[in-house]
Amino acid sequence: MKPAGFAYHDPQTVAEAVALLGRLENARLLAGGQSLMPMLAMRVAFPDHLIDLNRVEGLDGITVEQGVLRIGAMTRQRSIERSAAIREACPLMTEALTHVGHLQTRNRGTIGGSLCHLDPSAELVTVAAALDATIEVAGPEGQRDVAIADFPLGFMTPALAPEEMVVAIRIPLWPREHGYSFMEFARRHGDYAIVSAAALLVLDSAGRIARASVTLGGVGAAPLRVTTAETALVGEAPTPALFRAAAACCEGIEAMEDPQAPAWYRQRLAAVLTRRALERAWARATGEAA
Amino acid sequence: MNAGRLVGRDVARVEDAALIRGRGRFVDDIAPAGLVHVAFLRSPHAHARILRIDVAVARALPGVHAVLLLDDLRPHLTDTRLVVALPSPSYRLDLHRPVLAETEVVHVGEALAVVIAESRYLAEDALALIEVEYEPLPAVADCDNALAPDAPPAHSWASSNLAAEMTVAYGDVEAVFAATPHRFAETLHIHRGGSHSMECRGVVALHDVVEDRLTVWSSTQTPHTAKRLICDLLGMDETRLRVVTPDLGGGFGPKLIFYPEEVVVALAARLLGRPVKWIEDRQEHFVSTTQERDQTWRVELATDAEGHILGVRGDLVHDHGAWTARGVNVPQGAVAAMPLAYVVPAFRMTIRAAVTNKVPVTPVRGAGQPQGVFAMERLLDRAARELGLDRAEIRRRNLVSAEHMPYATPLKTRGGIPVTLDSGDYPRCQQMALDEIGWAGFAERQRVALAEGRYIGIGVANYVEGTGRGPFEHVSVRVEPSGRIMVATGAAAMGQSTRTMLAQIVAEQLGANMANVEVITGDTAAAPIGIGGSNSRQAVLAGSSAHVAALKVREKVLAIAGEMLEVAMGDLEIEDKVVRVKGAPGHSVTLASIARAAAGQPGFVIPGGRGPGLAASEEVVIDAMAYANGTAAAEVEVDIETGAVTITRLVFSHDCGRALHPRIVDGQLMGGIAHGIGNALYEHMRFDDQAQPISTTLADYLLVTATEMPPVRILHMHSPTPLNPLGIKGVGEAGVIPIPAAIAAAVEDALSPFDAHVCRVPLSPVDVIAMIDPVPEGSA
Amino acid sequence: MSETRRITLIVNGEHREAETPVRQHLADFLRGTLGLTGTHVGCEHGVCGACTVLVDGHAVRACLMLAVQAAGHEVTTVEGLSLADGTLHPLQQAFCDHHGLQCGFCTPGMLTTLVEFLAEHPAPSEEEVRLAISGNICRCTGYDSIVAAALAAARALRGDAA
């Protein structure tokens, strides 16, 4: 399990990296390497050129400004997990990270790497979808924004041109008193989820649901926003029955199947985890749960 | 039995000093100057004809020293097949696997070419340049289907896929079943996976051209067998070959097998005149290291109205894999383990081993016994439910009791040796587990939980395990002129503290300083004969030989010292490196001077009157196996919405006779228990219907990690076996054996409101949900 | 394609300089190029944790990092945990005391993982220890003795009586 040969490049700036992408045939970016390195070792990925982003300046960092969280693409999962600012402003992401891999992989793995690898079960991609994130992409013509909804083109395929790279993710923050929950079902701690569910709720002054976000990971090629469930929730008074009804929207979704789990099982998990995530998010919105 | 000065105590392990600092010497740590690296080309097809292999481009790659096919090796081999099967009259096909496949490949991962290059990286580059033209053939993916009349042959030349068949029987089974209305039938699908030692396999071979001697370091549990086979295959004189088992990063069964890679690497070193290394990577491990896999048990239990067992019958279909890499010992061991804990008056099990296009099956920790226990325990749970008996009570009524001991069963081992349960109190052992887990009060706990919407369950399973398979293990003990005590054995250590165990036993008799004892395991140059590691045998066999040899050396030490000190032997004691007069510690002589005296001086009489040298060599022969026993009780909670099974408590009571080192015993059991939890809930070596393996990474094949382990409580009984001088029974495999059965029973109990019926392991969450709420046919 | 690079880095406190193929992973570099065979390779796809080393104090899987990426960084392997006089790190001592190792193959990865963890969590719960080592597979011990060793080491490092 040794990688095939490649030429190695370690640019210092985004401009250099983009220039290399434009110039080199069959090049791949190396971020944290926690997914790409096994693919190289198994010789299922054969880049002729590897462009290492680990020495590129200015690609990491976490800022919260004017209601927007911005995380540089090369920010390690570990830094996000330990960021007090994110725990405060975007606790859904902190909670999701406790499910991502293991201590050693989070020390290297980056948010940009997770977004671009686009594993259907990746927690951070699900969180990005749940929060209506925007992906900042750099290319030869400069920078552009891609809405997370438009980012996945297909199975593990991000909407990036060959000479483009992700430089950051921007997340509009929810009001301070929102409720949130990230739940997943994996076989062992740290495994990719079979299905994950992210839920966010904001209650109005009357205690009704003013805003809701329900997102499923692991059911399809890309995270699925369950808009039918969201619609069913908004304007209603939260009750267990309401959450059951909202969760029932997941039973009809189209789910993928793999050797671990058939589609019917994923559909059931989707409904169960959605309901549980909504209940937890509600408890948090009302201050009844930490 | 009381603890000695060292034996029976938690002394520090001799292995730790090096391992804890990263200074162990595993096979991949051995790097002689001039080393070249090997990679094997392995079949991507489960079954195919090889039409053409073109290695020209690969050979031309810079850094590649050789690309060899069987045709290139043939002139240097006495045989192109590995004839390794244990004797048995049951074989119906000769399935000796080739050194390299030549005309047909019969499982994914079978090697057909070898590349030797400057680095493993380059060797893998060259693999990609070898062109092979295959003609795919129908593959046999499933052992049940393999035996169907219209099944394609797994080997194109074979008339059927029946590798072996045999019947294990005693008593009048038909009469017993005819005479009772209480018959309980089950069809059980029992899967076990690989061993997955954290270290994969590996071989390093070094050819000394000056003396024409070959040294082979192999990650083998059986170096003496490897030596014999390499000598046979290469036509070598025994004096020219040394096989060494270095530190092993776990074995767990498959490393006891002799593999094609071992002879290929040895031969490559001779052909190239360079040291050669092959290190199996994890993906190769999934497709080339032997494993256990599928068994289908169709079994039936007959009892009287009170649940007393009258008889057991049925048949077992066993996935044999594509070749006979060891024998029929796994299904044979499975069937043998089935009735062992209980009084079973009549028994008949038919075994059919089916050839499949998969990597060969050979023992993994437990070696079939978990399956046999699973079958028996599932039948007993079924009988208890239908007879309205408590599940522990039906077992108590049938367990072989202490008054029965020694209990001669009508069974025989694979070597024809009568199976006699030598010692133990099985009902008491079960009761200990039941008391600890709170079996008596569980029904109430379950009722309360159910009222809260929680589904909890409890299960119990018993096992009796044949340990310490004979006939012997070699151990020599020698006091060197330095006063150091050298111990050498044919036993091979794979991480179970074998060197500590032998140092303890020898030092117990010779000064009680383990630091003064050097133990060499697994080196054919240090031990003339040996059998090696398997069957939970090394403490029993090597331990016994070490004990007897140490006593002999002790006797000689004292005789010589007595003459040197002019006191009676009985007045002497050995303390650290000196022999001294009891009560007069100043009056002493060192082990070194005793050894020098025993070494003799020209023209002088050796003191002590016991001949020259201060050494003894022993092969204590123990043919009968020592039967260990135990009980596992598990409590689980099932999430009926996700199918998740959480083991909330696990109690393991057991009896392995005298414990040489209680902490090591616990460690062996805990490792086995973790493995058993994997077999119950996680580990599944999956193949598709064309026998393509689909769980070939450790992300897909789920080994238990620290977060999946439940709270475990281990309880000990110590019934010394009369079969060996130390009273010990093996414990290396015990932990795994009853765990799948106990967990399956607990899950079934938790799901009793749904009338769920557990008849397979491993149980995935999907399986659990399917039991609660079956999905209609055709549902997506 | 066997492009190589000359790299310099600090390994176990020592300045090292060596040539490495750019495709060589850090574990192979440490073991093969530098001869530090205490770091073990168990799966080469980032699951088993046997190859864990500390890079700038952080536990990482050495099979998921190229050696060239370690240039300019500080790497600590199991060989670098004990003191120069041979005194074991309290964690190593605790592993010996609690039978936290059997075959010893996973041990270096367990130790390096726990070194970082205990530095950040001086008084961990048992559950936290289990989570910390959930990316390190051990086939021998069933983990209980490793968890016990880690908790004992935490006490020793805090200066509590055992």
PDB file of C-alpha atoms in Angstrom, chain A residues 1-10 30-35 37-38 40-43 47-48 50 52 54-55 78 82 98 101-105 107-108 188-190, chain C residues 1 3 5 22-23 25 28 43-47 49 52 55 58-61 63-66 68-73 109 113 116-117 120-121 131-132 134-137:
ATOM      1  CA  MET A   1       0.000   0.000   0.000  1.00  0.00           C
ATOM      2  CA  LYS A   2       2.493   2.586  -1.211  1.00  0.00           C
ATOM      3  CA  PRO A   3       1.469   5.551  -3.348  1.00  0.00           C
ATOM      4  CA  ALA A   4       2.412   5.640  -6.996  1.00  0.00           C
ATOM      5  CA  GLY A   5       4.908   8.305  -7.912  1.00  0.00           C
ATOM      6  CA  PHE A   6       3.992  11.971  -8.221  1.00  0.00           C
ATOM      7  CA  ALA A   7       5.698  15.331  -8.392  1.00  0.00           C
ATOM      8  CA  TYR A   8       5.431  17.288  -5.196  1.00  0.00           C
ATOM      9  CA  HIS A   9       4.797  21.018  -4.995  1.00  0.00           C
ATOM     10  CA  ASP A  10       4.517  23.112  -1.881  1.00  0.00           C
ATOM     11  CA  LEU A  30      -3.259  17.945  -0.515  1.00  0.00           C
ATOM     12  CA  ALA A  31      -4.908  19.511   2.510  1.00  0.00           C
ATOM     13  CA  GLY A  32      -4.955  17.525   5.774  1.00  0.00           C
ATOM     14  CA  GLY A  33      -4.471  14.325   3.815  1.00  0.00           C
ATOM     15  CA  GLN A  34      -6.713  12.222   6.020  1.00  0.00           C
ATOM     16  CA  SER A  35      -8.744  10.998   3.050  1.00  0.00           C
ATOM     17  CA  MET A  37      -3.416   9.755   1.697  1.00  0.00           C
ATOM     18  CA  PRO A  38      -5.289   6.434   2.027  1.00  0.00           C
ATOM     19  CA  LEU A  40      -2.944   7.321  -2.689  1.00  0.00           C
ATOM     20  CA  ALA A  41      -1.776   4.339  -0.621  1.00  0.00           C
ATOM     21  CA  MET A  42      -4.475   2.134  -2.110  1.00  0.00           C
ATOM     22  CA  ARG A  43      -3.629   3.465  -5.557  1.00  0.00           C
ATOM     23  CA  PRO A  47      -2.276  12.285  -9.443  1.00  0.00           C
ATOM     24  CA  ASP A  48       0.812  13.192 -11.444  1.00  0.00           C
ATOM     25  CA  LEU A  50       0.457  16.792  -5.638  1.00  0.00           C
ATOM     26  CA  ASP A  52       0.506  20.594  -0.796  1.00  0.00           C
ATOM     27  CA  ASN A  54       0.116  23.049   4.194  1.00  0.00           C
ATOM     28  CA  ARG A  55       2.697  25.773   3.605  1.00  0.00           C
ATOM     29  CA  ARG A  78      -9.004  20.275  15.927  1.00  0.00           C
ATOM     30  CA  ARG A  82     -11.479  23.796  20.414  1.00  0.00           C
ATOM     31  CA  THR A  98     -17.030  15.404  18.338  1.00  0.00           C
ATOM     32  CA  GLY A 101     -12.794  10.781  13.180  1.00  0.00           C
ATOM     33  CA  HIS A 102     -10.380  10.647  16.047  1.00  0.00           C
ATOM     34  CA  LEU A 103      -8.017  12.911  17.891  1.00  0.00           C
ATOM     35  CA  GLN A 104      -5.184  12.118  15.486  1.00  0.00           C
ATOM     36  CA  THR A 105      -7.187  12.714  12.322  1.00  0.00           C
ATOM     37  CA  ASN A 107      -5.202  17.199  14.385  1.00  0.00           C
ATOM     38  CA  ARG A 108      -4.468  17.077  10.655  1.00  0.00           C
ATOM     39  CA  ARG A 188     -18.350   2.768  16.310  1.00  0.00           C
ATOM     40  CA  HIS A 189     -17.322   6.069  17.758  1.00  0.00           C
ATOM     41  CA  GLY A 190     -15.493   8.061  15.098  1.00  0.00           C
TER      42      GLY A 190
ATOM     43  CA  MET C   1       8.825   8.675 -10.821  1.00  0.00           C
ATOM     44  CA  GLU C   3      11.448  12.458  -7.051  1.00  0.00           C
ATOM     45  CA  ARG C   5      13.923  15.883  -1.491  1.00  0.00           C
ATOM     46  CA  VAL C  22       8.484  12.682  -1.924  1.00  0.00           C
ATOM     47  CA  ARG C  23       5.927   9.910  -1.945  1.00  0.00           C
ATOM     48  CA  HIS C  25       5.085   8.577   4.202  1.00  0.00           C
ATOM     49  CA  ASP C  28       8.371   4.736   6.486  1.00  0.00           C
ATOM     50  CA  CYS C  43      -2.813  -0.494   8.238  1.00  0.00           C
ATOM     51  CA  GLU C  44      -1.384   2.346   6.129  1.00  0.00           C
ATOM     52  CA  HIS C  45      -4.847   3.732   5.629  1.00  0.00           C
ATOM     53  CA  GLY C  46      -5.234   5.754   8.758  1.00  0.00           C
ATOM     54  CA  VAL C  47      -7.468   3.573  10.881  1.00  0.00           C
ATOM     55  CA  GLY C  49      -3.396   4.224  15.017  1.00  0.00           C
ATOM     56  CA  THR C  52       0.816   7.640  15.699  1.00  0.00           C
ATOM     57  CA  VAL C  55       4.280  16.421  15.270  1.00  0.00           C
ATOM     58  CA  HIS C  58       0.120  16.899  18.267  1.00  0.00           C
ATOM     59  CA  ALA C  59      -0.682  13.232  17.763  1.00  0.00           C
ATOM     60  CA  VAL C  60      -0.949  12.410  14.062  1.00  0.00           C
ATOM     61  CA  ARG C  61      -1.039   9.282  11.988  1.00  0.00           C
ATOM     62  CA  CYS C  63       1.012   6.944   7.536  1.00  0.00           C
ATOM     63  CA  LEU C  64      -1.241   9.866   6.554  1.00  0.00           C
ATOM     64  CA  MET C  65       1.542  12.415   6.312  1.00  0.00           C
ATOM     65  CA  LEU C  66       4.326  12.594   3.773  1.00  0.00           C
ATOM     66  CA  VAL C  68       8.410  15.974   3.155  1.00  0.00           C
ATOM     67  CA  GLN C  69       5.560  17.573   5.054  1.00  0.00           C
ATOM     68  CA  ALA C  70       7.467  17.089   8.302  1.00  0.00           C
ATOM     69  CA  ALA C  71      10.340  19.248   7.079  1.00  0.00           C
ATOM     70  CA  GLY C  72      10.940  22.048   9.544  1.00  0.00           C
ATOM     71  CA  HIS C  73       8.770  20.432  12.183  1.00  0.00           C
ATOM     72  CA  GLY C 109       0.691   4.726  19.073  1.00  0.00           C
ATOM     73  CA  THR C 113      -1.712   9.633  21.590  1.00  0.00           C
ATOM     74  CA  GLU C 116      -0.839  14.759  24.004  1.00  0.00           C
ATOM     75  CA  PHE C 117      -4.169  13.900  25.590  1.00  0.00           C
ATOM     76  CA  GLU C 120      -4.424  18.741  27.719  1.00  0.00           C
ATOM     77  CA  HIS C 121      -6.530  16.732  30.173  1.00  0.00           C
ATOM     78  CA  LEU C 131     -12.595   8.531  23.536  1.00  0.00           C
ATOM     79  CA  ALA C 132      -8.986   9.675  23.293  1.00  0.00           C
ATOM     80  CA  SER C 134     -10.743   5.276  20.174  1.00  0.00           C
ATOM     81  CA  GLY C 135      -8.573   5.799  17.104  1.00  0.00           C
ATOM     82  CA  ASN C 136      -6.019   3.249  18.290  1.00  0.00           C
ATOM     83  CA  ILE C 137      -6.853  -0.404  17.850  1.00  0.00           C
TER      84      ILE C 137
END
